[in-house]
C-alpha positions as MATLAB code, in Angstrom:
seq = 'MKIRTISNCSKYLFLALLLFSACSKKDPIDPDEQPGDNTPFTEGTIEMGMYSHGIDLGYFIREIDFSRDDVSEQFEALAKDSQEAQKFLALLQEYSASNPYAALGLFMNSVICTYYLKGDAVLGKARGFGYELDNYHNVKTDEGKLFLHTLVQTDEIPEEDRALSVNYVPSADLGVGSGGAIDVSMYDREVSSKKAVVAGYSCNISTYTIQSQHIPEPDPENPLPQTPICYKLVVYTSDAFNKTINFTHPFYLPEDAGILKLEIFYDNGEEPTLVMQPDDITPRTLTDTELQIRVKEPVYDYNDASIAWKMLAIMLSGWGALE';
ca = [
      -7.151   -5.577  -13.148;
      -5.603   -4.643  -16.432;
      -3.511   -1.787  -16.229;
      -3.545   -1.075  -20.284;
      -7.175   -0.601  -19.953;
      -8.061    1.097  -16.845;
      -9.926    4.578  -16.473;
      -9.266    7.494  -15.444;
     -11.457    7.262  -12.032;
     -10.222    3.964  -11.795;
      -6.479    4.858  -12.393;
      -6.086    7.330   -9.476;
      -8.287    4.758   -7.837;
      -6.054    2.417   -8.720;
      -3.147    4.362   -7.065;
      -4.760    6.145   -4.342;
      -5.160    2.711   -2.372;
      -1.632    1.917   -2.858;
      -1.207    0.971    1.068;
       0.202   -0.177    3.668;
       1.928    0.606    3.106;
      10.307   -0.890    4.877;
      13.191   -0.493    6.467;
      16.944   -1.172    4.212;
      16.914   -3.374    1.875;
      18.594   -6.669    3.190;
      20.614   -8.253    0.111;
      19.731  -12.517   -0.449;
      21.243  -14.421    2.884;
      22.453  -18.244    2.215;
      19.525  -19.857    4.366;
      22.457  -22.609    5.284;
      24.686  -19.676    6.704;
      21.005  -17.762    8.279;
      18.304  -19.582    7.923;
      15.772  -17.185    9.938;
      12.738  -18.341   11.936;
       9.958  -20.652    9.925;
       7.562  -21.258   13.180;
       3.950  -20.382   11.944;
       2.826  -17.118   12.863;
      -0.608  -17.770   13.760;
      -1.517  -14.504   15.855;
      -0.588  -11.156   16.703;
       0.903   -7.538   15.139;
       2.840   -6.663   11.669;
       3.768   -3.085   11.417;
       4.818   -2.627    8.165;
       6.345    0.596    6.606;
       6.341    1.815    3.367;
       9.620    3.942    1.912;
      11.665    4.990   -1.056;
      15.603    5.414   -1.189;
      15.762    4.582    2.707;
      13.344    8.025    2.525;
       9.928    6.988    5.264;
       6.913    7.855    3.452;
       4.774    7.796    6.965;
       7.111   10.596    7.729;
       4.251   13.939    7.584;
       1.693   11.350    9.316;
       3.014   11.424   12.318;
       4.304   14.510   12.795;
       0.685   16.473   11.846;
      -2.595   16.785   13.655;
      -5.257   16.722   10.842;
      -7.904   17.547   13.656;
      -6.833   21.169   13.936;
      -7.215   24.355   10.985;
      -3.482   24.631   10.397;
      -2.416   22.149    8.832;
      -1.423   23.876    5.660;
       1.488   25.398    8.400;
       2.074   22.809   10.898;
       2.991   21.034    6.586;
       5.152   24.185    6.349;
       7.720   24.257   10.179;
       7.992   19.946    8.579;
       9.008   21.097    5.338;
      11.331   23.926    6.659;
      12.849   22.659    9.838;
      12.728   19.184    8.869;
      15.451   17.021    6.944;
      13.845   14.134    6.814;
      10.443   16.021    5.548;
      13.090   17.727    3.333;
      14.436   14.506    1.637;
      11.068   13.541    1.068;
       9.487   16.600   -0.479;
      12.940   16.256   -2.216;
      11.915   12.717   -3.613;
       8.542   14.152   -4.303;
       9.731   17.153   -6.997;
      12.241   14.740   -8.779;
       9.644   11.603   -9.545;
       6.913   14.301  -10.229;
       9.375   15.613  -13.536;
      10.568   12.369  -14.404;
       7.896    9.890  -12.790;
       4.425   11.515  -12.030;
       2.650    7.564  -11.608;
       5.498    7.041   -9.909;
       5.727   10.112   -7.610;
       1.412    9.957   -7.435;
       2.098    6.339   -5.825;
       4.482    8.139   -3.536;
       2.613   10.426   -1.517;
      -0.447    8.095   -1.695;
       2.036    5.821    0.186;
       2.778    7.832    2.743;
       1.182    5.811    5.196;
       1.548    3.984    8.644;
      -0.270    0.584    9.261;
      -0.386   -1.528   11.269;
      -1.870   -5.955   10.616;
      -4.021   -7.320   13.377;
      -3.892  -11.254   12.514;
      -5.655  -14.573   13.882;
      -5.593  -17.480   12.456;
      -7.631  -16.948    8.438;
      -8.284  -13.207    9.027;
      -6.012  -10.100    8.995;
      -7.454   -6.194   10.411;
      -5.485   -3.736    8.891;
      -5.619   -0.883   10.257;
      -4.219    2.516    8.621;
      -3.389    5.582    9.372;
      -2.961    7.957    5.642;
      -2.223   11.574    4.937;
      -5.197   12.822    6.493;
      -7.430    9.910    6.629;
      -7.474    6.869    8.135;
      -8.675    2.866    6.377;
      -9.624   -0.312    7.757;
      -9.657   -3.457    5.785;
     -11.078   -6.921    7.551;
      -9.813   -9.939    5.374;
     -11.339  -13.757    6.169;
      -9.789  -15.571    3.948;
     -11.573  -18.959    5.125;
     -15.103  -17.275    5.228;
     -13.627  -15.212    1.968;
     -14.817  -12.076    3.651;
     -13.916   -8.382    3.235;
     -14.748   -5.008    4.700;
     -13.383   -1.604    4.447;
     -14.157    1.053    6.552;
     -12.344    4.580    5.805;
     -12.741    7.997    6.506;
     -11.021   11.869    6.961;
      -9.028   13.043    9.507;
      -9.547   16.361    8.540;
     -12.448   18.951    8.939;
     -13.064   20.426    5.541;
     -16.959   21.147    4.058;
     -15.439   20.221    0.257;
     -17.058   16.381    2.052;
     -20.274   16.324    2.409;
     -20.525   15.109    6.489;
     -22.780   12.118    5.288;
     -19.809   11.154    3.221;
     -16.669   11.886    5.193;
     -16.520    8.022    6.665;
     -17.651    4.777    4.657;
     -18.491    1.339    4.639;
     -17.944   -1.055    1.927;
     -17.770   -4.893    1.538;
     -16.146   -6.859   -1.038;
     -15.772  -10.492   -1.890;
     -12.179  -11.230   -2.127;
     -11.778  -14.207   -4.414;
     -14.680  -11.995   -7.238;
     -12.790   -8.462   -5.875;
      -8.828   -9.288   -6.114;
      -7.346   -6.432   -5.339;
      -9.808   -4.629   -3.561;
      -8.435   -3.995   -0.044;
      -4.769   -3.637   -2.081;
      -3.653   -0.965   -4.212;
      -4.493   -3.628   -7.408;
      -4.607   -6.638   -8.769;
      -1.769   -7.064  -11.100;
      -2.887   -8.803  -14.636;
      -0.083  -11.930  -14.087;
      -0.457  -12.859  -17.607;
       1.343   -9.984  -18.863;
       4.611  -11.095  -16.537;
       6.450  -13.449  -16.081;
       7.676  -14.459  -13.121;
      11.002  -15.972  -11.935;
      11.017  -18.151   -8.533;
      15.210  -17.586   -6.773;
      17.245  -20.069   -5.715;
      18.812  -18.170   -2.897;
      16.638  -17.130    0.209;
      16.430  -14.165    2.484;
      15.436  -13.539    6.063;
      13.406  -10.603    6.500;
      12.494   -9.584    9.871;
      14.351  -12.797   11.293;
      11.970  -15.084    8.818;
      13.002  -17.081    6.237;
      11.574  -15.743    2.595;
      11.625  -17.475   -0.820;
      11.707  -14.597   -3.339;
      10.204  -14.552   -6.354;
      10.283  -11.680   -9.514;
       7.743  -10.208  -11.868;
       9.196   -8.504  -14.756;
       6.592   -7.578  -17.045;
       6.772   -8.628  -20.894;
       7.974   -6.525  -23.846;
       5.323   -6.873  -25.379;
       3.306   -4.742  -22.647;
       5.221   -1.378  -22.359;
       4.491    0.786  -24.614;
       6.155    2.183  -27.108;
       8.150    5.629  -26.744;
       6.323    9.140  -27.696;
       9.138   11.343  -28.676;
       7.333   14.453  -28.101;
       6.323   13.543  -24.813;
       8.834   10.898  -23.091;
       6.206   11.421  -19.625;
       4.797    7.827  -18.956;
       1.343    7.635  -20.688;
      -0.062    5.011  -18.433;
       0.886    3.493  -15.157;
       3.292    0.805  -15.395;
       4.760   -1.878  -12.706;
       8.054   -2.930  -14.365;
       8.731   -5.410  -11.930;
       7.989   -6.519   -9.189;
      10.226   -8.412   -6.236;
       8.704  -11.031   -3.980;
       9.312  -11.868   -0.297;
       7.327  -14.726    1.327;
       7.624  -16.245    4.563;
       5.520  -20.043    4.740;
       5.356  -19.191    8.383;
       2.606  -16.622    7.401;
      -0.689  -16.971    6.355;
      -1.568  -15.491    2.716;
      -4.567  -13.306    3.910;
      -2.396  -10.799    4.891;
      -1.645  -10.162    0.627;
      -5.015   -9.083    0.234;
      -3.938   -6.020    2.124;
      -0.726   -5.484    0.271;
       0.056   -2.552   -2.611;
      -1.141   -5.176   -4.847;
      -2.500   -8.685   -4.692;
      -0.299  -11.122   -6.182;
      -1.488  -15.060   -6.329;
       1.357  -16.269   -3.859;
       0.228  -19.225   -1.397;
       2.625  -17.940    1.153;
       2.350  -14.912    3.077;
       4.440  -12.158    1.453;
       6.770  -10.054    3.933;
       8.307   -7.834    1.488;
       7.528   -6.292   -1.609;
       9.977   -4.335   -3.965;
       8.403   -1.837   -6.234;
       9.473   -0.945   -9.685;
       7.594    1.654  -11.488;
      10.544    2.621  -13.216;
      12.587    0.444  -15.419;
      16.162    1.010  -12.765;
      17.795   -0.823  -10.501;
      16.179    0.202   -7.493;
      12.758    0.491   -6.441;
      10.737    3.061   -6.188;
       9.113    1.496   -2.887;
       9.718   -0.768   -0.857;
       7.046   -2.433    1.906;
       8.881   -4.583    4.571;
       7.820   -4.911    8.228;
       9.362   -2.678   11.041;
       8.262   -4.972   13.502;
       6.447   -8.042   14.009;
       4.968   -9.554   17.448;
       3.356  -12.701   18.336;
       0.828  -12.009   21.462;
      -2.977  -12.688   22.039;
      -5.314  -10.184   20.155;
      -8.505   -9.442   21.790;
     -12.115   -9.653   19.989;
     -12.125   -5.854   19.989;
      -8.907   -5.628   17.903;
     -10.365   -7.508   15.096;
     -13.274   -5.741   14.755;
     -13.688   -3.050   11.668;
     -15.716   -0.127   12.374;
     -18.984    0.581   10.910;
     -20.855    3.282    9.121;
     -23.892    2.837    7.644;
     -25.213    2.829    4.701;
     -22.914   -0.419    3.602;
     -22.330    0.269    0.249;
     -20.944   -2.926   -1.804;
     -17.422   -2.177   -3.681;
     -19.382   -2.496   -6.914;
     -21.045    0.256   -6.625;
     -20.896    3.204   -8.962;
     -20.489    5.978   -6.930;
     -18.180    4.810   -3.989;
     -14.930    5.127   -5.969;
     -15.220    8.916   -6.268;
     -16.468    9.138   -2.911;
     -13.205    7.104   -1.515;
     -11.227    9.035   -3.866;
     -12.384   12.281   -1.857;
     -11.274   11.021    1.774;
      -8.031    9.655    0.321;
      -7.257   13.071   -1.087;
      -8.609   15.278    1.576;
      -5.058   16.005    3.379;
      -3.649   17.593    0.366;
      -6.776   19.167    0.009;
      -5.909   20.937    3.242;
      -2.924   22.183    2.698;
      -4.262   24.449   -0.062;
];
C-alpha cells in the first residue's frame, strides 16, 4: 500500500482499521543492566493498549454500553464528569485543528484488544467504539480471517450487513488484518545498538523514518496535511514472540520477530502520536474455543469491491450513535 496513492475510500479504511490497538514510554535500557526475558512465548494471552501522550484511548469503550439506545447521553455524561474523558476530548480537539488525520487515528484507535497466541496462530479480539473485530492469522498455513460486527442498535446499516466475515491471504494481502502495510521503500530503517525492556521482555529497537522526497511540499494556502503521512515508526521486537502477531498491529512491518511495542508519529515532532504496548502478558494454556473465530455467512473475499464500505459503516456505527 503506497500512502501517496490510496483512494479516498481506502484512505479512510486505512485509518479506520488502525486497530489493536501502550502504557508509559520506557527509555532504552542497557541489556547488561536489565536484560529482560528471552524465554520463548508459545502460548497465552497479550492484552494490548493504545495510548496517546499517556491518555488511554480505550476509556469510552469500557464505560459505554452500546447496546442501549442512550449512547449519546452516556457519552455526554462521561464528557461532563470524567477527567479521563475530558483529557481525551481535549487531545482530539487539538489534533483536529492541527492534523485531522492524526485526530481520525485517535478516535478510530479507541480499542480494547486481547491476543490469543498459540504457536503459529493468533486470534486478536478487539472491541472498538461501537463494534467488535476478530482477526485470526496463522503464519504457517498463510491463513487469515476477519469477523466484524456492530454493537449498536441502528437502522442505518441493513440487518444483513451488521456482521461480516472476510477471508484473506496474509502473504498476498499484507496489512489486511492490521491498519495497512507500510511501503518500506519510502523509509530508512535504522537498528539501534541499544535494547529496551517491554513488559519484562528484552527487545531490539528499529526506527523507520520517511525519506524526505516522500514528504509533500507544504501548501502556504492550506498548511494542513493533504494526505495521511506517517513520518516515523519506532519498533520494539522480541525474539521470544512469533511474528504472527505482527499482522494484527496498526501497521504491518516486515520484521522477523514479534513486535511488542510500536510508536507511531503522524506529525514530525518529538513525541509519538500513538503508542501501542502490552498492558499484560500471561503465559497459559488456551482452550480450543479461544482460538476459534466467529463466522457469518456469506464469507467475503477481502478483494471484493463492496466489502470496504460495509466494514467502514460498521466501524463508524458507534460514532453515528452520538448524533
